[in-house]
Coordinates of C-alpha atoms in Angstrom, one line a residue:
M1 CA 86.8 17.5 110.2
S2 CA 84.4 20.4 110.8
R3 CA 86.6 21.5 113.8
S4 CA 89.7 21.4 111.7
V5 CA 88.1 23.5 108.9
A6 CA 86.9 26.0 111.5
D7 CA 90.3 26.2 113.1
M8 CA 91.9 26.8 109.7
T9 CA 89.4 29.5 108.8
D10 CA 90.0 31.2 112.1
L11 CA 93.8 31.1 111.5
E12 CA 93.4 32.5 108.0
A13 CA 91.1 35.2 109.3
R14 CA 93.7 36.3 112.0
S15 CA 96.5 36.2 109.4
L16 CA 94.4 38.3 107.0
G17 CA 93.7 40.7 109.8
H18 CA 97.3 41.1 110.7
A19 CA 98.2 41.6 107.0
L20 CA 95.5 44.2 106.6
R21 CA 96.7 46.1 109.7
D22 CA 100.3 46.0 108.5
S23 CA 99.2 47.3 105.1
L24 CA 97.3 50.1 106.6
A25 CA 100.2 51.0 108.9
K26 CA 102.5 51.1 105.9
L27 CA 100.0 53.2 104.0
D28 CA 99.7 55.6 106.9
A29 CA 103.5 55.9 107.2
V30 CA 103.8 56.7 103.5
Q31 CA 101.0 59.2 103.7
A32 CA 102.7 60.8 106.7
A33 CA 106.0 60.9 104.9
R34 CA 104.4 62.6 101.9
C35 CA 102.9 65.3 104.1
L36 CA 106.2 65.7 105.9
V37 CA 108.0 66.4 102.6
A38 CA 105.3 68.9 101.7
V39 CA 105.6 70.8 105.1
V40 CA 109.4 70.7 105.1
S41 CA 109.4 72.1 101.5
L42 CA 107.1 75.0 102.5
L43 CA 109.2 75.8 105.6
L44 CA 112.4 75.5 103.7
V45 CA 111.3 78.1 101.1
M46 CA 109.7 80.4 103.7
V47 CA 112.0 80.1 106.7
T48 CA 115.1 79.1 104.8
L49 CA 118.2 77.5 106.3
D50 CA 119.4 81.0 107.4
P51 CA 116.5 82.8 109.0
F52 CA 116.8 86.1 110.8
P53 CA 119.9 87.5 109.1
D54 CA 121.7 90.3 110.9
L55 CA 121.5 93.1 108.4
R56 CA 123.9 95.2 110.6
N57 CA 126.7 92.8 109.8
T58 CA 128.8 93.7 106.7
D59 CA 129.1 90.0 105.9
V60 CA 125.3 89.9 105.1
T61 CA 126.0 90.7 101.5
T62 CA 128.6 88.0 101.1
V63 CA 127.5 84.6 99.7
V64 CA 128.8 81.8 101.9
G65 CA 129.8 78.8 99.8
G66 CA 129.1 76.1 102.4
R67 CA 125.7 77.5 103.3
M68 CA 124.7 77.7 99.6
A69 CA 125.9 74.1 99.1
L70 CA 123.6 73.0 101.9
D71 CA 120.7 74.7 100.1
Y72 CA 121.5 72.9 96.9
V73 CA 121.7 69.5 98.7
S74 CA 118.5 70.1 100.7
W75 CA 116.4 71.2 97.7
G76 CA 117.9 68.5 95.5
L77 CA 117.1 65.7 97.9
L78 CA 113.6 66.9 98.6
A79 CA 112.9 67.1 94.9
V80 CA 114.1 63.5 94.3
V81 CA 112.0 62.2 97.2
A82 CA 109.0 64.1 95.9
V83 CA 109.4 62.8 92.4
L84 CA 109.7 59.2 93.7
F85 CA 106.5 59.6 95.9
V86 CA 104.4 61.1 93.1
A87 CA 105.7 58.8 90.4
A88 CA 104.6 55.8 92.5
T89 CA 101.0 56.9 92.8
D90 CA 100.2 59.8 90.4
A91 CA 101.9 58.8 87.2
P92 CA 98.9 60.0 85.1
A93 CA 99.2 63.4 86.7
L94 CA 102.9 63.6 85.9
K95 CA 102.3 62.7 82.3
T96 CA 100.0 65.7 81.9
L97 CA 103.0 67.9 82.5
V98 CA 104.7 66.6 79.4
T99 CA 103.3 69.0 76.8
P100 CA 104.9 70.5 73.8
L101 CA 104.7 74.0 75.3
H102 CA 106.3 72.9 78.6
L103 CA 109.0 71.0 76.7
C104 CA 109.7 74.1 74.6
L105 CA 110.2 76.2 77.7
V106 CA 112.6 73.7 79.3
A107 CA 114.5 73.3 76.0
W108 CA 114.8 77.1 75.6
L109 CA 116.1 77.5 79.2
V110 CA 118.7 74.8 78.6
I111 CA 119.8 76.5 75.4
N112 CA 119.9 79.9 77.2
V113 CA 122.0 78.4 80.0
V114 CA 124.5 76.9 77.5
L115 CA 124.9 80.2 75.7
S116 CA 125.0 82.3 78.8
E117 CA 127.5 85.1 79.3
N118 CA 128.5 83.4 82.5
R119 CA 127.7 79.7 81.9
G120 CA 129.0 78.5 85.3
V121 CA 126.7 80.8 87.2
S122 CA 123.7 80.0 85.0
I123 CA 124.2 76.3 85.3
Q124 CA 124.6 76.4 89.1
R125 CA 121.5 78.7 89.6
F126 CA 119.4 76.8 87.1
A127 CA 120.0 73.6 89.0
L128 CA 118.7 75.1 92.1
A129 CA 115.7 76.7 90.3
A130 CA 114.9 73.3 88.7
S131 CA 114.8 71.6 92.2
V132 CA 112.7 74.3 93.8
T133 CA 110.3 74.6 90.9
S134 CA 109.9 70.8 90.7
L135 CA 108.9 70.7 94.4
A136 CA 106.5 73.5 93.9
V137 CA 104.8 71.8 90.9
L138 CA 104.6 68.4 92.7
L139 CA 103.5 69.8 96.1
P140 CA 99.8 69.7 95.3
L141 CA 100.1 66.0 94.6
L142 CA 102.1 65.0 97.7
P143 CA 99.4 65.1 100.4
P144 CA 97.0 62.2 99.8
S145 CA 93.8 64.3 100.1
Q146 CA 92.6 67.9 100.0
R147 CA 92.1 67.8 103.8
S148 CA 95.7 66.7 104.4
F149 CA 96.8 69.4 101.9
N150 CA 94.9 72.0 103.9
Q151 CA 96.6 70.7 107.1
C152 CA 100.0 70.9 105.6
L153 CA 99.5 74.4 104.3
G154 CA 98.0 75.6 107.6
A155 CA 100.7 74.0 109.8
A156 CA 103.5 75.6 107.7
A157 CA 101.8 79.0 107.8
L158 CA 101.3 78.9 111.6
V159 CA 105.0 77.8 112.1
L160 CA 106.2 80.7 109.9
L161 CA 103.9 83.3 111.6
T162 CA 104.9 82.1 115.1
L163 CA 108.6 82.5 114.2
C164 CA 108.0 85.9 112.7
F165 CA 106.1 87.3 115.7
L166 CA 108.5 85.7 118.2
G167 CA 111.3 87.4 116.3
V168 CA 109.6 90.8 116.4
F169 CA 109.0 90.6 120.2
L170 CA 112.1 88.7 121.4
A171 CA 114.8 89.6 118.9
P172 CA 113.7 92.9 117.1
H173 CA 117.2 93.7 115.8
Y174 CA 117.0 90.4 113.7
S175 CA 113.4 90.8 112.6
I176 CA 112.9 94.6 112.1
H177 CA 114.8 96.9 109.8
T178 CA 117.0 99.3 111.8
A179 CA 118.9 102.5 111.1
L180 CA 122.1 100.4 111.6
D181 CA 121.4 98.2 108.6
V182 CA 124.3 98.0 106.2
T183 CA 122.0 98.6 103.2
E184 CA 118.7 100.6 103.2
P185 CA 118.8 102.1 106.7
Q186 CA 115.9 104.2 105.6
L187 CA 113.6 101.2 106.2
A188 CA 114.1 101.4 109.9
G189 CA 111.0 100.3 111.8
D190 CA 109.6 98.1 109.0
W191 CA 109.0 94.5 110.1
R192 CA 110.7 91.7 108.1
G193 CA 110.3 88.7 110.5
S194 CA 112.6 85.8 109.6
F195 CA 113.1 87.2 106.1
G196 CA 116.0 89.2 104.9
H197 CA 113.9 92.1 103.6
K198 CA 110.5 93.6 104.1
N199 CA 109.9 93.3 100.3
I200 CA 110.0 89.5 100.7
A201 CA 108.0 89.4 104.0
S202 CA 105.1 91.6 102.7
P203 CA 104.2 89.5 99.6
V204 CA 104.5 86.3 101.6
M205 CA 102.1 87.7 104.2
T206 CA 99.7 88.7 101.5
I207 CA 99.7 85.1 100.2
L208 CA 99.2 83.8 103.8
V209 CA 96.1 86.1 104.1
Y210 CA 94.7 84.3 101.0
V211 CA 95.6 80.9 102.6
G212 CA 93.8 81.9 105.8
I213 CA 90.7 83.0 103.9
Y214 CA 90.7 79.7 101.9
L215 CA 91.0 77.6 105.1
C216 CA 88.0 79.4 106.4
A217 CA 86.0 78.5 103.3
A218 CA 87.3 74.9 103.6
G219 CA 85.8 74.7 107.1
S220 CA 88.7 75.5 109.3
F221 CA 87.1 78.1 111.6
V222 CA 90.0 78.4 114.0
M223 CA 93.2 77.9 112.0
G224 CA 91.9 79.9 109.0
P225 CA 90.9 83.1 110.8
A226 CA 94.1 83.0 112.9
I227 CA 96.3 82.8 109.9
A228 CA 94.5 85.5 108.0
A229 CA 94.4 87.9 111.0
L230 CA 98.1 87.3 112.0
A231 CA 99.3 87.6 108.4
G232 CA 97.2 90.7 107.9
V233 CA 98.6 92.4 111.0
F234 CA 102.2 91.5 110.0
L235 CA 101.6 92.8 106.5
I236 CA 100.6 96.2 107.7
F237 CA 103.7 96.5 109.9
T238 CA 106.1 95.5 107.1
G239 CA 105.3 98.8 105.4
G240 CA 105.1 97.1 102.0
K241 CA 102.8 99.5 100.2
T242 CA 102.6 97.5 96.9
S243 CA 101.6 94.2 98.7
T244 CA 99.2 96.0 101.0
V245 CA 97.4 97.7 98.2
L246 CA 97.4 94.5 96.0
C247 CA 96.2 92.3 98.9
L248 CA 92.5 93.4 98.9
A249 CA 92.5 94.6 95.3
I250 CA 93.6 91.2 93.9
Y251 CA 91.2 89.3 96.1
A252 CA 88.4 91.4 94.8
L253 CA 89.6 90.9 91.3
A254 CA 89.8 87.1 91.8
S255 CA 86.3 87.1 93.3
L256 CA 85.0 88.9 90.2
V257 CA 86.8 86.4 87.9
Y258 CA 85.4 83.5 90.0
V259 CA 81.7 84.5 89.3
T260 CA 82.3 85.5 85.7
P261 CA 81.1 82.7 83.3
S262 CA 82.8 83.7 80.1
L263 CA 86.4 82.9 79.5
W264 CA 86.9 85.9 77.2
L265 CA 85.5 88.2 79.8
K266 CA 87.7 86.6 82.4
R267 CA 90.7 87.4 80.2
V268 CA 89.6 91.0 79.9
I269 CA 89.2 91.3 83.7
C270 CA 92.6 89.7 84.4
F271 CA 94.9 91.0 81.7
V272 CA 93.7 94.5 80.7
P273 CA 94.6 96.1 84.1
L274 CA 97.9 94.2 84.0
I275 CA 98.7 95.5 80.6
I276 CA 97.8 99.0 81.6
M277 CA 100.0 98.7 84.7
N278 CA 103.0 97.6 82.7
L279 CA 102.4 100.4 80.1
L280 CA 102.3 103.0 82.9
T281 CA 105.5 101.7 84.4
V282 CA 108.0 100.2 82.0
G283 CA 106.0 101.6 79.0
S284 CA 106.5 105.2 80.4
V285 CA 110.2 105.0 79.4
L286 CA 109.5 103.4 76.0
S287 CA 106.9 105.8 74.7
P288 CA 106.8 109.6 75.2
A289 CA 103.0 109.4 75.1
F290 CA 102.8 106.9 78.0
G291 CA 105.4 109.0 79.8
A292 CA 103.2 112.1 79.5
M293 CA 100.2 110.1 80.7
T294 CA 102.2 108.9 83.7
R295 CA 103.2 112.4 84.7
L296 CA 99.5 113.4 84.8
L297 CA 98.7 110.7 87.4
P298 CA 98.3 111.7 91.1
L299 CA 100.7 109.0 92.1
D300 CA 104.2 108.0 90.9
P301 CA 103.9 104.6 89.0
T302 CA 107.7 104.6 88.5
F303 CA 108.0 104.0 92.3
T304 CA 110.5 106.7 93.0
G305 CA 112.7 106.8 90.0
R306 CA 112.8 103.2 88.8
S307 CA 112.6 104.5 85.3
D308 CA 116.4 104.7 85.3
I309 CA 116.6 101.0 86.0
W310 CA 114.0 100.2 83.3
E311 CA 115.9 102.3 80.8
F312 CA 119.1 100.4 81.6
A313 CA 117.4 97.0 81.4
L314 CA 115.7 97.9 78.1
A315 CA 119.2 98.8 76.7
A316 CA 120.4 95.4 77.9
V317 CA 117.4 93.7 76.0
A318 CA 118.4 95.6 72.9
E319 CA 121.9 94.2 73.1
K320 CA 120.7 90.6 73.0
P321 CA 117.0 90.5 72.3
I322 CA 116.9 86.8 71.2
I323 CA 119.1 84.7 73.4
G324 CA 119.4 87.1 76.3
H325 CA 122.4 87.5 78.6
G326 CA 121.9 84.2 80.4
Y327 CA 119.7 82.8 83.1
A328 CA 120.3 84.7 86.4
A329 CA 123.7 85.9 85.0
F330 CA 123.2 89.6 84.3
W331 CA 122.8 91.6 87.5
D332 CA 125.8 90.3 89.5
D333 CA 128.2 92.9 88.0
V334 CA 126.9 95.4 85.5
T335 CA 129.0 98.4 86.3
A336 CA 131.6 97.5 83.6
R337 CA 129.0 97.4 80.8
Q338 CA 129.0 100.0 78.1
T339 CA 125.4 100.7 78.6
A340 CA 126.1 101.5 82.3
Q341 CA 127.7 104.8 81.4
G342 CA 125.4 107.6 82.6
A343 CA 123.3 105.1 84.6
E344 CA 125.4 104.7 87.7
W345 CA 122.5 104.6 90.1
A346 CA 120.7 102.0 88.0
T347 CA 123.6 99.7 88.0
S348 CA 123.4 99.4 91.8
A349 CA 120.1 97.6 91.5
A350 CA 119.9 93.9 92.0
H351 CA 117.3 93.4 89.3
S352 CA 115.0 95.4 87.0
H353 CA 112.0 95.6 89.4
N354 CA 109.8 94.1 86.8
S355 CA 109.6 90.3 86.3
Y356 CA 108.6 90.5 82.6
L357 CA 111.4 92.9 81.7
D358 CA 113.9 90.9 83.7
L359 CA 113.0 87.7 81.8
A360 CA 113.6 89.6 78.6
V361 CA 117.0 90.6 79.8
T362 CA 118.1 87.2 81.0
I363 CA 116.4 84.6 78.8
G364 CA 115.5 86.8 75.8
L365 CA 112.2 87.7 74.1
P366 CA 111.5 84.1 73.0
G367 CA 111.9 82.9 76.6
L368 CA 109.7 85.7 77.9
L369 CA 107.0 84.7 75.3
L370 CA 107.2 81.0 76.5
V371 CA 106.9 82.0 80.1
I372 CA 103.8 84.2 79.3
L373 CA 102.2 81.3 77.5
V374 CA 102.9 78.8 80.3
F375 CA 102.5 80.9 83.4
V376 CA 100.3 83.8 82.3
L377 CA 97.8 82.6 79.7
A378 CA 97.4 78.8 80.4
P379 CA 96.4 79.0 84.1
L380 CA 93.3 81.0 83.4
G381 CA 92.1 78.4 80.9
N382 CA 92.8 75.7 83.5
F383 CA 90.8 77.6 86.0
Q384 CA 87.9 77.9 83.6
S385 CA 88.0 74.1 83.0
A386 CA 88.1 73.4 86.8
R387 CA 85.1 75.6 87.3
T388 CA 83.2 74.0 84.4
H389 CA 83.7 70.6 86.0
N390 CA 82.9 72.0 89.5
R391 CA 86.2 70.8 90.9
S392 CA 87.1 72.0 94.4
G393 CA 85.9 75.6 94.0
A394 CA 87.5 77.0 97.1
L395 CA 90.9 75.5 96.3
A396 CA 90.6 76.7 92.7
K397 CA 89.9 80.2 94.0
L398 CA 93.0 80.1 96.2
F399 CA 95.2 79.1 93.3
L400 CA 93.6 81.7 91.1
T401 CA 94.1 84.5 93.7
V402 CA 97.8 83.6 94.3
W403 CA 98.4 83.4 90.6
L404 CA 96.8 86.8 90.0
F405 CA 98.7 88.3 92.8
G406 CA 102.0 87.0 91.3
L407 CA 101.1 88.5 87.9
Y408 CA 100.5 92.0 89.3
Y409 CA 103.3 91.8 91.8
G410 CA 105.6 90.9 88.9
A411 CA 104.9 94.3 87.4
T412 CA 106.7 96.0 90.3
E413 CA 109.3 93.4 91.5
T414 CA 111.3 90.5 90.0
F415 CA 110.6 87.0 91.2
M416 CA 109.7 84.8 88.2
L417 CA 112.0 81.8 87.7
E418 CA 114.1 83.1 90.6
R419 CA 115.5 80.1 92.3
Q420 CA 114.3 79.7 95.9
N421 CA 112.2 82.9 96.1
P422 CA 109.1 82.1 98.2
I423 CA 106.9 84.2 95.9
W424 CA 108.0 82.2 92.9
F425 CA 107.5 78.9 94.8
M426 CA 103.9 79.8 95.8
F427 CA 103.2 81.2 92.3
A428 CA 104.4 78.0 90.6
L429 CA 102.5 75.9 93.1
A430 CA 99.3 77.8 92.2
V431 CA 99.9 77.4 88.5
A432 CA 100.5 73.7 88.9
G433 CA 97.4 73.4 91.2
L434 CA 95.2 74.9 88.5
H435 CA 96.8 72.6 85.9
F436 CA 95.9 69.5 88.0
L437 CA 92.4 70.7 89.0
A438 CA 91.6 71.2 85.3
R439 CA 92.3 67.5 84.7
F440 CA 91.6 65.6 88.0
Q441 CA 89.1 65.7 90.8
C442 CA 90.6 66.2 94.3
V443 CA 90.3 63.5 96.9
A444 CA 88.4 65.2 99.7
Q445 CA 89.5 62.9 102.5
T446 CA 91.9 60.0 102.8
E447 CA 90.2 56.7 102.9
P448 CA 92.0 53.5 103.9
K449 CA 92.1 51.0 101.1
P450 CA 91.4 47.3 102.1

């Protein structure tokens, strides 16, 4: 009898061991799949499905239907997979996203799309923006631990930087602006890497500098410095003056905010310079007093005549201040508008070169207010909460820095709510990261569950 019991116990132990190994293998496979979705999402938004466009080809300005369809399908599938993964393990985190303010923003965007001047275009582009933004918001939850998040972020950054540098050295006509470019030949010599324009490459490189610094702080003493150094070098050669100046200035500002205890003082540090920056740019065409102050400055805050574009955009806001002209539906063809008369140069612009003004044009002043509440004011409160509870300080600082960079970059360029724009993706990721850090503690390292 004792031998039979012993045999049975041994059999059960072996069965239990096999079951445990199978469970751990499945767990590892799921975790690897989640990390894969995160890396693929980062590479899809950074590298895109159409890297290294030939700007010498006149077809570069033509939207190819089949290619765009592939973008929609890719982003849509990734978003669905991400939602399924996160819903299975992080339902409490998803529930925290369902707030009255978030619901109001989504509801307003839906109303705006329905009432758009070009409903078909708005619906199509809003669908893509919803998929991209969903992935950005869920990406901090996909890797099973902070360590795996760091590895995903670092791997994607190194792949992108490798592609960009290989492009510069092996295929310069596809990765450096040339005098033969169909549009803006005056940018000849500026590096753009795998991107279609230096004004996309430069802010992305700035964000990668922040990623490299964060990885150094997180203990990655090889990958971190490599990413920061390579991105810094590439940023300089893009010739992107705004991003280059903001790179160190924003990091210094974020460091000051990081060590400031008072939330109200944090708000002053973050928002007063931002308000002044907007007053000296867009405000200079609204108020003669601000215009006079702008002319006294030793530099040109209108960035070589963008005041004409801002005047044209402000006239568009005045036409439809409440509902706006429709999500992503204004700048496709503005030459026929009544307000375009006398502003022919301004109508050739693709956007208003100010994210806040552009939102007022497209989704109206109520939409702009909701975006400010969700993406400008709330993240700083979330950062304060994360610091109060001492949750992942280095990661919180990374999200804070990327968020601050987006706020100030938005005063000179348009990217907020802009579909698969990589700056918008990283900005939304940072905002979501601060939201989750304010409510949950990061898992430092994946631990197998028995």
